[in-house]
PDB file of C-alpha atoms in Angstrom:
ATOM      1  CA  MET M   1      17.521 -55.799  22.449  1.00 52.00           C
ATOM      2  CA  THR M   2      21.147 -56.008  21.298  1.00 54.00           C
ATOM      3  CA  GLU M   3      22.831 -53.614  18.877  1.00 53.00           C
ATOM      4  CA  GLN M   4      22.495 -56.187  16.095  1.00 61.00           C
ATOM      5  CA  GLN M   5      18.734 -56.541  16.642  1.00 64.00           C
ATOM      6  CA  ARG M   6      17.966 -52.830  16.927  1.00 60.00           C
ATOM      7  CA  PRO M   7      16.441 -51.427  13.724  1.00 61.00           C
ATOM      8  CA  ARG M   8      18.402 -48.778  11.879  1.00 65.00           C
ATOM      9  CA  ARG M   9      17.380 -45.241  12.790  1.00 65.00           C
ATOM     10  CA  ARG M  10      16.239 -43.312   9.740  1.00 67.00           C
ATOM     11  CA  GLY M  11      17.919 -40.061   8.775  1.00 64.00           C
ATOM     12  CA  GLN M  12      16.209 -36.712   9.184  1.00 60.00           C
ATOM     13  CA  GLY M  13      13.540 -36.288   6.528  1.00 76.00           C
ATOM     14  CA  GLU M  14      13.928 -39.844   5.218  1.00 85.00           C
ATOM     15  CA  LEU M  15      10.378 -40.889   6.115  1.00 89.00           C
ATOM     16  CA  GLU M  16       8.980 -37.677   4.651  1.00 89.00           C
ATOM     17  CA  ALA M  17      10.827 -38.372   1.401  1.00 87.00           C
ATOM     18  CA  LEU M  18       9.554 -41.969   1.312  1.00 90.00           C
ATOM     19  CA  VAL M  19       5.956 -40.903   1.960  1.00 93.00           C
ATOM     20  CA  LEU M  20       6.163 -38.181  -0.683  1.00 91.00           C
ATOM     21  CA  ALA M  21       7.659 -40.605  -3.211  1.00 90.00           C
ATOM     22  CA  ALA M  22       4.803 -43.031  -2.570  1.00 93.00           C
ATOM     23  CA  LEU M  23       2.255 -40.252  -3.089  1.00 94.00           C
ATOM     24  CA  ARG M  24       3.876 -39.338  -6.397  1.00 91.00           C
ATOM     25  CA  GLU M  25       3.425 -42.941  -7.565  1.00 92.00           C
ATOM     26  CA  ALA M  26      -0.331 -42.773  -6.983  1.00 93.00           C
ATOM     27  CA  ASP M  27      -2.645 -42.312  -9.945  1.00 92.00           C
ATOM     28  CA  GLY M  28      -4.430 -39.543  -8.059  1.00 92.00           C
ATOM     29  CA  PRO M  29      -5.146 -38.497  -4.499  1.00 95.00           C
ATOM     30  CA  ALA M  30      -4.247 -41.297  -2.063  1.00 97.00           C
ATOM     31  CA  THR M  31      -5.318 -42.232   1.435  1.00 96.00           C
ATOM     32  CA  ALA M  32      -2.884 -42.646   4.318  1.00 96.00           C
ATOM     33  CA  GLY M  33      -3.766 -46.340   4.287  1.00 95.00           C
ATOM     34  CA  TRP M  34      -2.726 -46.620   0.640  1.00 96.00           C
ATOM     35  CA  VAL M  35       0.584 -44.887   1.420  1.00 96.00           C
ATOM     36  CA  GLN M  36       1.152 -47.195   4.403  1.00 96.00           C
ATOM     37  CA  GLU M  37       0.470 -50.252   2.263  1.00 95.00           C
ATOM     38  CA  ARG M  38       2.704 -48.961  -0.527  1.00 95.00           C
ATOM     39  CA  LEU M  39       5.638 -48.394   1.841  1.00 93.00           C
ATOM     40  CA  GLY M  40       5.360 -51.685   3.690  1.00 87.00           C
ATOM     41  CA  GLY M  41       8.110 -52.136   6.257  1.00 72.00           C
ATOM     42  CA  GLY M  42       5.809 -52.126   9.243  1.00 83.00           C
ATOM     43  CA  LEU M  43       5.112 -48.390   9.511  1.00 88.00           C
ATOM     44  CA  ALA M  44       2.142 -47.710  11.740  1.00 92.00           C
ATOM     45  CA  TYR M  45      -0.865 -45.993  10.191  1.00 94.00           C
ATOM     46  CA  THR M  46      -0.555 -43.210  12.787  1.00 95.00           C
ATOM     47  CA  THR M  47       3.074 -42.668  11.781  1.00 94.00           C
ATOM     48  CA  VAL M  48       2.057 -42.232   8.144  1.00 95.00           C
ATOM     49  CA  VAL M  49      -0.692 -39.769   9.128  1.00 95.00           C
ATOM     50  CA  THR M  50       1.786 -37.826  11.294  1.00 95.00           C
ATOM     51  CA  ILE M  51       4.256 -37.575   8.408  1.00 94.00           C
ATOM     52  CA  LEU M  52       1.522 -36.521   5.970  1.00 96.00           C
ATOM     53  CA  THR M  53       0.375 -33.863   8.449  1.00 95.00           C
ATOM     54  CA  ARG M  54       3.940 -32.534   8.772  1.00 92.00           C
ATOM     55  CA  LEU M  55       4.168 -32.360   4.985  1.00 91.00           C
ATOM     56  CA  LEU M  56       0.837 -30.514   4.933  1.00 92.00           C
ATOM     57  CA  VAL M  57       2.157 -27.903   7.387  1.00 91.00           C
ATOM     58  CA  LYS M  58       5.196 -27.465   5.113  1.00 85.00           C
ATOM     59  CA  ASP M  59       2.856 -26.968   2.100  1.00 84.00           C
ATOM     60  CA  VAL M  60       4.383 -30.008   0.407  1.00 87.00           C
ATOM     61  CA  VAL M  61       1.086 -31.914   0.159  1.00 92.00           C
ATOM     62  CA  THR M  62      -2.571 -30.993   0.066  1.00 94.00           C
ATOM     63  CA  ARG M  63      -5.494 -32.916   1.491  1.00 96.00           C
ATOM     64  CA  GLU M  64      -9.190 -33.129   0.793  1.00 96.00           C
ATOM     65  CA  ARG M  65     -11.930 -34.695   2.846  1.00 96.00           C
ATOM     66  CA  ALA M  66     -13.130 -38.019   1.439  1.00 94.00           C
ATOM     67  CA  GLY M  67     -15.886 -39.399   3.623  1.00 93.00           C
ATOM     68  CA  ARG M  68     -14.579 -39.700   7.178  1.00 92.00           C
ATOM     69  CA  SER M  69     -10.945 -39.638   6.045  1.00 92.00           C
ATOM     70  CA  PHE M  70      -8.652 -37.551   3.862  1.00 96.00           C
ATOM     71  CA  VAL M  71      -6.949 -38.089   0.540  1.00 97.00           C
ATOM     72  CA  TRP M  72      -3.515 -36.591   0.007  1.00 97.00           C
ATOM     73  CA  THR M  73      -1.794 -35.166  -3.083  1.00 95.00           C
ATOM     74  CA  PRO M  74       1.732 -33.838  -3.611  1.00 92.00           C
ATOM     75  CA  ALA M  75       1.616 -30.046  -3.902  1.00 88.00           C
ATOM     76  CA  SER M  76       4.763 -29.699  -5.983  1.00 74.00           C
ATOM     77  CA  SER M  77       7.305 -31.522  -8.059  1.00 71.00           C
ATOM     78  CA  HIS M  78      10.696 -32.747  -6.865  1.00 71.00           C
ATOM     79  CA  ALA M  79      12.137 -29.442  -8.075  1.00 76.00           C
ATOM     80  CA  GLY M  80       9.526 -27.481  -6.146  1.00 75.00           C
ATOM     81  CA  LEU M  81      10.261 -29.429  -2.977  1.00 72.00           C
ATOM     82  CA  ALA M  82      14.022 -28.896  -3.340  1.00 77.00           C
ATOM     83  CA  ALA M  83      13.456 -25.166  -3.893  1.00 80.00           C
ATOM     84  CA  HIS M  84      11.261 -25.041  -0.788  1.00 76.00           C
ATOM     85  CA  LYS M  85      14.031 -26.677   1.272  1.00 77.00           C
ATOM     86  CA  MET M  86      16.585 -24.213  -0.081  1.00 84.00           C
ATOM     87  CA  ARG M  87      14.360 -21.261   0.859  1.00 85.00           C
ATOM     88  CA  ARG M  88      13.875 -22.644   4.380  1.00 83.00           C
ATOM     89  CA  VAL M  89      17.638 -22.944   4.860  1.00 86.00           C
ATOM     90  CA  LEU M  90      18.180 -19.433   3.527  1.00 89.00           C
ATOM     91  CA  ASP M  91      15.400 -18.021   5.731  1.00 90.00           C
ATOM     92  CA  ALA M  92      17.064 -19.535   8.800  1.00 91.00           C
ATOM     93  CA  GLU M  93      20.315 -17.629   8.233  1.00 91.00           C
ATOM     94  CA  SER M  94      20.912 -14.077   9.435  1.00 93.00           C
ATOM     95  CA  ASP M  95      23.387 -13.130   6.659  1.00 93.00           C
ATOM     96  CA  ARG M  96      21.471 -13.939   3.496  1.00 91.00           C
ATOM     97  CA  GLU M  97      24.009 -12.159   1.294  1.00 92.00           C
ATOM     98  CA  ALA M  98      26.880 -14.289   2.602  1.00 93.00           C
ATOM     99  CA  VAL M  99      24.895 -17.508   2.174  1.00 91.00           C
ATOM    100  CA  LEU M 100      23.859 -16.638  -1.382  1.00 90.00           C
ATOM    101  CA  ALA M 101      27.373 -15.495  -2.292  1.00 91.00           C
ATOM    102  CA  SER M 102      28.851 -18.724  -0.938  1.00 92.00           C
ATOM    103  CA  PHE M 103      26.263 -20.764  -2.817  1.00 89.00           C
ATOM    104  CA  VAL M 104      26.882 -18.997  -6.124  1.00 89.00           C
ATOM    105  CA  THR M 105      30.681 -19.186  -5.875  1.00 91.00           C
ATOM    106  CA  GLY M 106      30.382 -22.924  -5.279  1.00 92.00           C
ATOM    107  CA  LEU M 107      28.432 -23.536  -8.487  1.00 92.00           C
ATOM    108  CA  GLY M 108      30.047 -25.251 -11.430  1.00 93.00           C
ATOM    109  CA  PRO M 109      30.285 -23.355 -14.740  1.00 92.00           C
ATOM    110  CA  ASP M 110      27.174 -24.990 -16.236  1.00 94.00           C
ATOM    111  CA  ASP M 111      25.033 -24.287 -13.165  1.00 93.00           C
ATOM    112  CA  GLU M 112      26.337 -20.712 -12.964  1.00 90.00           C
ATOM    113  CA  ARG M 113      25.462 -20.124 -16.628  1.00 91.00           C
ATOM    114  CA  LEU M 114      21.985 -21.574 -16.078  1.00 92.00           C
ATOM    115  CA  LEU M 115      21.442 -19.397 -13.007  1.00 91.00           C
ATOM    116  CA  ARG M 116      22.528 -16.286 -14.929  1.00 88.00           C
ATOM    117  CA  GLU M 117      20.103 -17.188 -17.731  1.00 90.00           C
ATOM    118  CA  LEU M 118      17.265 -17.689 -15.262  1.00 89.00           C
ATOM    119  CA  LEU M 119      18.020 -14.402 -13.493  1.00 89.00           C
ATOM    120  CA  GLY M 120      18.041 -12.611 -16.855  1.00 88.00           C
ATOM    121  CA  GLN M 121      14.489 -13.699 -17.631  1.00 84.00           C
ATOM    122  CA  PRO M 122      11.665 -11.303 -16.763  1.00 80.00           C
ATOM    123  CA  ARG M 123       9.550 -12.399 -13.820  1.00 76.00           C
ATOM    124  CA  SER M 124       6.097 -13.805 -14.501  1.00 67.00           C
ATOM    125  CA  GLU M 125       3.097 -11.920 -13.156  1.00 58.00           C
ATOM    126  CA  GLY M 126       2.179 -13.068  -9.682  1.00 51.00           C
ATOM    127  CA  GLU M 127       5.737 -13.922  -8.668  1.00 54.00           C
ATOM    128  CA  ASP M 128       7.139 -12.253  -5.600  1.00 51.00           C
TER     129      ASP M 128
END
């Protein structure tokens, strides 16, 4: 296969994002087969199941048994998923204070004001 014939390699997390976007378009819980059909592009059924399983491990989707198969549902909104990614990045760093300080100093004025407002709100019961 020449360079021109070789399919483009997807970026890290691109398939997960595509699968999650397809799930969000569903009217309710969806099967892996439905997701595969929705995405088109020749993805193998087993690839879709693997991606859904990875998302399950990351608590991004939930699944319920439906006969001999499973149906899948997004566990959070786009905002919830982005927040989860941010927490994972922060958890991977040894100097949390430096990472947070760098993040906050890089915010624009509107985002900084919003963050200050959010931090000034009392925490809801059940939040850590």
